[in-house]
Amino acid sequence: MNKVNTTRKSAILLIYTGGTIGMKQDVNDLTLKPFDFSQILEEVPEIGKFACKIDSHAFNPPIDSSDVEPSLWQALANLIKEKYEEYDGFIVLHGTDTMSYSASALSFMLDGLTKPVVFTGSQLPIGVPRTDGKENLISAVEIASAKDNEGHAEVPEVCVCFDSILMRGNRSTKINSEEFRAFGSPNFPPLAEAGINIRYNREFIRKPNDWYQSLTINTSLDTRVSILKIHPGITPRVVRNILCGEDTRAVILETYGSGNAPMKKWFLDILDEAAGMDKIIVNVTQCLAGTVNMDIYANGKMLEKAGVIDGYDSTTESALAKLFYLMGKSGDNGWVREMMVKNLKGEISK
Ligand code: ASP
């Protein structure tokens, strides 16, 4: 744990997991390498100007977020729990590729949150002149340390801060691999926007019922989930292998439009077979925005009749994380289905 700034007001823990933001170009071979994170103040002297104490914690080794596994989420949840009383907010520096998965997972794994957990990263390493990393980090620090008039956190949620927009973590999704606006929240308004000032959209920010409750963490995850994206030409064999797979307890069916899939006999037969095996099947749309509504078309209705449950306007990332979390809590698939259609952490509009 490195003490970066000793001025007292809010205290922030900056957790570095890896990703582009923490890389610097090596002067000798010009490759991108993670820099020594205890030097963060040297790289971004601007964060030293905030009237808050910022400590840092780096995971070793730092990883490209394509290598993220649920074990990282468990480690993050444990670290946040361990340090919860010492800090007013947490910033998780993370690669962009799987940031929405991690933010979604943490939103379910942390219960009774009264403090901000802000994920951010960058498209360009912090050591290059046009980096977006500095601005993202500076906005994240300001948001993670922001308090309202009563001294409570402005945003006591797990969120993603990127390119001046603060999004609910479990509503975010990576939408662009090369532009600075890498993330969107297509089905939920931004929680805040950073312009000259940070404008908080307070009507959309979730507040705890009890500001003095303690944080509990759920680190037991069951990862036996597959994702099946429906497409023209999909074969019975592929569908069957995934829906009825031995190691699969739940399947996220990425369907067309408002939740439609082919109405062919073989497809219905496989759904029946999967239902007979007590598989949990969740319907999430392939569209970037909008919601599943299985009542609109006959093809959607037939999925509902086959026992497929409604994923509403969930992102795939959030549906996956929610399944991991619920299945980790209980072996009862009926209970998991019941909870899947409930709005637990603002992840669906219901
Ligand atoms: N591949 C990198 C990662 O997700 C990309 C990034 O950091 O933006 O870790």
Coordinates of C-alpha atoms and ligand atoms in Angstrom, one line a residue:
M1 CA 0.0 0.0 0.0
N2 CA 1.6 3.3 -1.0
K3 CA 0.8 6.6 0.5
V4 CA 0.5 9.0 -2.4
N5 CA -0.9 12.1 -0.8
T6 CA -1.2 12.9 2.9
T7 CA -3.7 15.8 2.7
R8 CA -6.8 14.7 4.7
K9 CA -10.3 15.0 3.5
S10 CA -11.8 12.2 1.5
A11 CA -9.7 9.1 1.3
I12 CA -9.6 7.1 -1.9
L13 CA -8.1 3.8 -2.7
L14 CA -6.9 3.5 -6.2
I15 CA -6.7 -0.2 -7.2
Y16 CA -4.7 -1.0 -10.3
T17 CA -5.6 -4.3 -12.0
G18 CA -3.9 -3.8 -15.3
G19 CA -5.0 -2.6 -18.8
T20 CA -3.8 0.1 -21.1
I21 CA -4.1 2.9 -18.6
G22 CA -1.2 1.7 -16.5
M23 CA 1.2 1.3 -19.4
K24 CA 4.1 3.4 -20.5
Q25 CA 6.2 3.2 -23.6
D26 CA 9.6 1.8 -22.9
V27 CA 12.2 4.3 -24.1
N28 CA 14.5 1.5 -25.3
D29 CA 12.3 -1.0 -27.2
L30 CA 9.2 1.2 -27.6
T31 CA 6.9 -1.5 -26.4
L32 CA 4.1 -0.8 -23.9
K33 CA 4.9 -2.0 -20.4
P34 CA 3.1 -1.6 -17.1
F35 CA 4.7 1.2 -15.0
D36 CA 5.5 1.1 -11.3
F37 CA 2.2 2.1 -9.9
S38 CA 3.7 3.7 -6.8
Q39 CA 4.8 6.4 -9.3
I40 CA 1.2 7.3 -10.2
L41 CA 1.6 10.8 -8.8
E42 CA 4.6 11.4 -11.1
E43 CA 2.5 10.3 -14.1
V44 CA -0.6 12.2 -13.2
P45 CA 0.5 15.1 -10.9
E46 CA -3.0 16.6 -11.3
I47 CA -4.5 14.1 -8.9
G48 CA -2.2 15.4 -6.2
K49 CA -4.1 18.7 -6.3
F50 CA -7.3 17.2 -5.0
A51 CA -7.9 17.8 -1.4
C52 CA -8.1 14.1 -0.7
K53 CA -5.8 11.3 0.4
I54 CA -5.1 8.8 -2.3
D55 CA -3.5 5.5 -1.6
S56 CA -2.8 2.9 -4.3
H57 CA -2.9 -0.8 -4.4
A58 CA -1.6 -2.7 -7.5
F59 CA -2.4 -6.3 -8.3
N60 CA 0.7 -8.2 -9.2
P61 CA 1.1 -9.0 -12.1
P62 CA -1.1 -6.4 -13.8
I63 CA -3.2 -8.1 -16.5
D64 CA -4.7 -7.4 -19.8
S65 CA -8.4 -7.5 -19.0
S66 CA -8.9 -10.2 -21.6
D67 CA -7.4 -12.4 -19.0
V68 CA -9.8 -11.5 -16.3
E69 CA -11.4 -14.4 -14.4
P70 CA -14.0 -14.4 -11.7
S71 CA -11.1 -14.9 -9.2
L72 CA -10.2 -11.2 -9.9
W73 CA -13.7 -10.1 -8.9
Q74 CA -13.4 -12.2 -5.7
A75 CA -10.1 -10.5 -5.0
L76 CA -11.5 -7.1 -5.6
A77 CA -14.5 -7.7 -3.4
N78 CA -12.3 -9.0 -0.6
L79 CA -10.0 -6.0 -0.9
I80 CA -12.8 -3.5 -0.9
K81 CA -14.4 -5.2 2.1
E82 CA -11.1 -5.3 4.0
K83 CA -10.4 -1.6 3.3
Y84 CA -14.0 -0.4 3.4
E85 CA -13.9 1.5 6.7
E86 CA -10.6 3.3 5.8
Y87 CA -11.7 4.8 2.5
D88 CA -14.6 7.0 1.3
G89 CA -14.4 5.7 -2.3
F90 CA -12.6 3.1 -4.5
I91 CA -11.3 3.5 -8.0
V92 CA -10.6 0.4 -10.0
L93 CA -8.2 0.9 -12.9
H94 CA -9.0 -1.9 -15.4
G95 CA -8.6 -2.8 -19.0
T96 CA -11.5 -1.8 -21.2
D97 CA -12.1 -5.1 -22.8
T98 CA -13.9 -6.7 -19.9
M99 CA -14.5 -3.7 -17.7
S100 CA -18.3 -4.0 -18.1
Y101 CA -18.2 -7.6 -17.0
S102 CA -16.2 -6.8 -13.9
A103 CA -18.3 -3.7 -13.0
S104 CA -21.5 -5.8 -13.4
A105 CA -20.1 -8.6 -11.3
L106 CA -19.0 -6.3 -8.5
S107 CA -22.4 -4.6 -8.5
F108 CA -24.0 -7.9 -7.5
M109 CA -21.2 -9.1 -5.2
L110 CA -21.1 -6.0 -3.0
D111 CA -24.2 -5.6 -0.9
G112 CA -25.1 -2.6 1.2
L113 CA -22.8 -0.3 -0.6
T114 CA -22.7 3.3 0.7
K115 CA -19.5 4.4 -1.1
P116 CA -18.5 4.8 -4.7
V117 CA -16.7 2.0 -6.6
V118 CA -15.6 3.7 -9.9
F119 CA -14.1 1.6 -12.7
T120 CA -12.1 3.5 -15.3
G121 CA -9.3 2.8 -17.8
S122 CA -8.2 4.3 -21.1
Q123 CA -7.8 3.7 -24.8
L124 CA -4.3 5.2 -24.8
P125 CA -1.7 4.5 -22.2
I126 CA -1.2 7.2 -19.5
G127 CA 2.4 7.8 -20.7
V128 CA 1.5 9.0 -24.2
P129 CA 0.8 12.7 -24.9
R130 CA -2.8 12.4 -26.2
T131 CA -3.9 9.9 -23.5
D132 CA -7.5 9.8 -22.3
G133 CA -6.3 8.1 -19.2
K134 CA -5.5 11.3 -17.3
E135 CA -8.9 12.8 -17.8
N136 CA -10.7 9.6 -17.0
L137 CA -8.7 9.1 -13.8
I138 CA -9.1 12.8 -12.7
S139 CA -12.9 12.6 -13.3
A140 CA -13.0 9.3 -11.4
V141 CA -11.1 10.8 -8.4
E142 CA -13.5 13.8 -8.3
I143 CA -16.5 11.5 -8.5
A144 CA -15.2 8.9 -6.0
S145 CA -14.6 11.6 -3.5
A146 CA -17.7 13.7 -4.0
K147 CA -20.1 14.1 -1.1
D148 CA -23.6 15.6 -0.9
N149 CA -24.6 18.3 1.5
E150 CA -25.2 15.8 4.2
G151 CA -21.7 14.3 3.8
H152 CA -22.9 11.1 2.0
A153 CA -21.3 9.9 -1.2
E154 CA -22.9 11.4 -4.3
V155 CA -22.7 8.1 -6.1
P156 CA -22.8 5.1 -3.8
E157 CA -22.8 2.6 -6.7
V158 CA -20.5 0.5 -8.8
C159 CA -20.0 2.6 -11.9
V160 CA -17.9 3.1 -15.0
C161 CA -16.4 6.5 -15.7
F162 CA -15.2 7.0 -19.2
D163 CA -14.8 9.9 -21.6
S164 CA -16.7 12.3 -19.3
I165 CA -19.7 10.0 -18.7
L166 CA -20.4 8.2 -15.5
M167 CA -22.5 5.1 -16.1
R168 CA -24.1 2.5 -13.8
G169 CA -21.6 -0.4 -14.1
N170 CA -24.2 -3.1 -14.8
R171 CA -25.7 -0.9 -17.5
S172 CA -22.4 -0.2 -19.3
T173 CA -21.1 -2.0 -22.4
K174 CA -18.0 -1.5 -24.5
I175 CA -19.2 0.0 -27.8
N176 CA -16.1 1.1 -29.5
S177 CA -12.6 -0.4 -29.8
E178 CA -10.8 2.7 -31.0
E179 CA -12.6 5.9 -30.1
F180 CA -12.3 7.6 -26.7
R181 CA -16.1 7.1 -26.2
A182 CA -15.5 3.4 -25.6
F183 CA -18.5 2.7 -23.4
G184 CA -22.2 3.3 -23.6
S185 CA -25.2 2.8 -21.4
P186 CA -27.8 2.3 -24.0
N187 CA -30.7 1.5 -21.7
F188 CA -30.1 3.8 -18.8
P189 CA -29.2 7.5 -18.5
P190 CA -25.8 8.6 -17.4
L191 CA -25.4 9.0 -13.6
A192 CA -23.2 12.0 -14.1
E193 CA -21.6 14.0 -16.9
A194 CA -18.2 15.8 -16.5
G195 CA -18.2 19.2 -18.2
I196 CA -16.8 22.3 -16.6
N197 CA -18.5 20.9 -13.5
I198 CA -19.6 17.4 -12.8
R199 CA -23.3 17.3 -13.2
Y200 CA -24.9 14.5 -11.2
N201 CA -28.2 13.1 -12.5
R202 CA -29.4 12.5 -8.9
E203 CA -32.8 11.1 -9.9
F204 CA -31.1 8.1 -11.4
I205 CA -28.5 7.4 -8.7
R206 CA -29.4 4.5 -6.4
K207 CA -29.2 5.5 -2.7
P208 CA -29.0 3.0 0.2
N209 CA -31.9 2.7 2.6
D210 CA -29.5 2.9 5.5
W211 CA -26.3 5.0 5.1
Y212 CA -24.8 3.3 8.2
Q213 CA -25.3 -0.4 7.1
S214 CA -22.2 -2.5 6.7
L215 CA -20.9 -3.9 3.5
T216 CA -21.3 -7.6 2.9
I217 CA -19.7 -9.4 0.0
N218 CA -20.9 -12.5 -1.9
T219 CA -17.9 -14.2 -3.4
S220 CA -19.4 -17.5 -4.2
L221 CA -19.9 -17.7 -7.9
D222 CA -21.2 -20.5 -10.1
T223 CA -19.8 -20.0 -13.6
R224 CA -21.6 -22.7 -15.4
V225 CA -23.2 -20.3 -17.9
S226 CA -23.0 -20.3 -21.7
I227 CA -24.0 -17.6 -24.2
L228 CA -25.7 -18.6 -27.4
K229 CA -26.1 -16.0 -30.1
I230 CA -28.9 -16.9 -32.5
H231 CA -28.1 -16.3 -36.1
P232 CA -29.4 -17.4 -39.5
G233 CA -28.0 -20.8 -40.4
I234 CA -27.5 -21.9 -36.8
T235 CA -27.6 -25.7 -36.7
P236 CA -29.5 -28.1 -34.4
R237 CA -26.2 -29.6 -33.3
V238 CA -24.7 -26.3 -32.1
V239 CA -27.9 -25.3 -30.3
R240 CA -28.2 -28.7 -28.7
N241 CA -24.6 -28.8 -27.6
I242 CA -24.9 -25.5 -25.8
L243 CA -28.5 -25.7 -24.4
C244 CA -28.2 -29.3 -23.2
G245 CA -24.5 -29.3 -22.4
E246 CA -23.6 -31.3 -19.4
D247 CA -21.5 -28.5 -17.8
T248 CA -24.1 -25.8 -18.4
R249 CA -26.6 -24.8 -15.7
A250 CA -27.8 -21.7 -17.5
V251 CA -27.8 -20.3 -21.0
I252 CA -28.1 -16.7 -22.1
L253 CA -29.9 -16.7 -25.4
E254 CA -29.0 -13.7 -27.4
T255 CA -32.1 -13.3 -29.6
Y256 CA -33.2 -11.0 -32.4
G257 CA -34.9 -7.7 -31.8
S258 CA -37.5 -7.8 -29.1
G259 CA -36.6 -11.4 -28.1
N260 CA -37.3 -13.6 -31.1
A261 CA -35.8 -16.8 -32.3
P262 CA -36.5 -19.3 -35.1
M263 CA -39.9 -21.1 -34.7
K264 CA -38.6 -24.4 -36.2
K265 CA -39.7 -27.7 -34.8
W266 CA -36.1 -28.8 -34.1
F267 CA -35.5 -25.6 -32.1
L268 CA -38.6 -26.1 -30.0
D269 CA -37.7 -29.7 -29.4
I270 CA -34.3 -28.7 -28.1
L271 CA -35.8 -26.1 -25.8
D272 CA -38.2 -28.7 -24.5
E273 CA -35.3 -31.1 -23.9
A274 CA -33.3 -28.3 -22.1
A275 CA -36.4 -27.5 -20.0
G276 CA -36.6 -31.2 -19.1
M277 CA -33.0 -30.9 -17.8
D278 CA -34.0 -27.9 -15.7
K279 CA -31.7 -25.6 -17.6
I280 CA -32.1 -21.9 -16.8
I281 CA -32.5 -20.0 -20.2
V282 CA -32.5 -16.2 -20.2
N283 CA -33.6 -14.2 -23.2
V284 CA -31.5 -11.1 -23.9
T285 CA -31.6 -9.1 -27.1
Q286 CA -28.7 -8.8 -29.5
C287 CA -29.7 -5.2 -30.1
L288 CA -27.5 -2.6 -28.4
A289 CA -30.5 -0.8 -27.1
G290 CA -34.1 -1.7 -26.2
T291 CA -35.7 -4.5 -24.3
V292 CA -37.0 -8.1 -24.7
N293 CA -40.7 -8.4 -24.9
M294 CA -41.8 -11.9 -25.6
D295 CA -45.4 -10.9 -26.0
I296 CA -45.1 -9.0 -29.2
Y297 CA -44.4 -11.7 -31.8
A298 CA -45.4 -15.4 -32.1
N299 CA -41.8 -16.3 -32.2
G300 CA -41.1 -14.6 -28.9
K301 CA -44.2 -16.0 -27.3
M302 CA -43.1 -19.5 -28.1
L303 CA -39.9 -19.0 -26.2
E304 CA -41.9 -17.8 -23.2
K305 CA -44.1 -20.9 -23.4
A306 CA -41.0 -23.1 -23.6
G307 CA -39.9 -21.7 -20.1
V308 CA -37.4 -19.1 -21.3
I309 CA -37.2 -16.3 -18.9
D310 CA -37.2 -12.6 -19.7
G311 CA -33.9 -10.7 -19.5
Y312 CA -35.7 -7.4 -20.1
D313 CA -33.2 -4.7 -21.1
S314 CA -30.2 -6.3 -19.5
T315 CA -26.8 -6.2 -21.1
T316 CA -25.3 -9.7 -21.8
E317 CA -22.5 -8.8 -19.4
S318 CA -24.9 -8.0 -16.6
A319 CA -27.1 -11.1 -17.2
L320 CA -23.9 -13.3 -17.1
A321 CA -22.7 -11.7 -13.8
K322 CA -26.2 -11.9 -12.3
L323 CA -26.4 -15.6 -13.1
F324 CA -22.9 -16.3 -11.7
Y325 CA -23.9 -14.5 -8.5
L326 CA -27.4 -16.1 -8.1
M327 CA -26.3 -19.6 -9.0
G328 CA -23.4 -19.2 -6.5
K329 CA -26.0 -18.4 -3.8
S330 CA -28.3 -21.3 -4.4
G331 CA -28.5 -24.6 -6.1
D332 CA -32.2 -24.1 -6.6
N333 CA -32.8 -23.2 -10.3
G334 CA -36.4 -22.2 -9.6
W335 CA -35.2 -19.6 -7.1
V336 CA -32.6 -18.4 -9.6
R337 CA -35.3 -17.9 -12.2
E338 CA -37.4 -16.0 -9.8
M339 CA -34.5 -13.7 -8.9
M340 CA -33.4 -13.2 -12.5
V341 CA -36.6 -11.3 -13.3
K342 CA -36.2 -9.0 -10.3
N343 CA -34.4 -5.7 -10.4
L344 CA -31.7 -6.3 -7.8
K345 CA -29.1 -3.5 -8.5
G346 CA -30.7 -1.3 -11.1
E347 CA -29.6 -3.7 -13.9
I348 CA -33.0 -4.0 -15.5
S349 CA -35.8 -1.5 -16.1
K350 CA -38.5 -3.1 -14.0
Ligands
ASP1 N1 -6.7 -5.2 -24.0 C1 -6.7 -4.1 -23.1 C2 -7.4 -4.6 -21.8 O1 -8.6 -4.7 -21.8 C3 -7.4 -2.9 -23.6 C4 -7.5 -1.7 -22.7 O2 -7.0 -1.7 -21.6 O3 -8.2 -0.8 -23.1 O4 -6.8 -4.8 -20.8

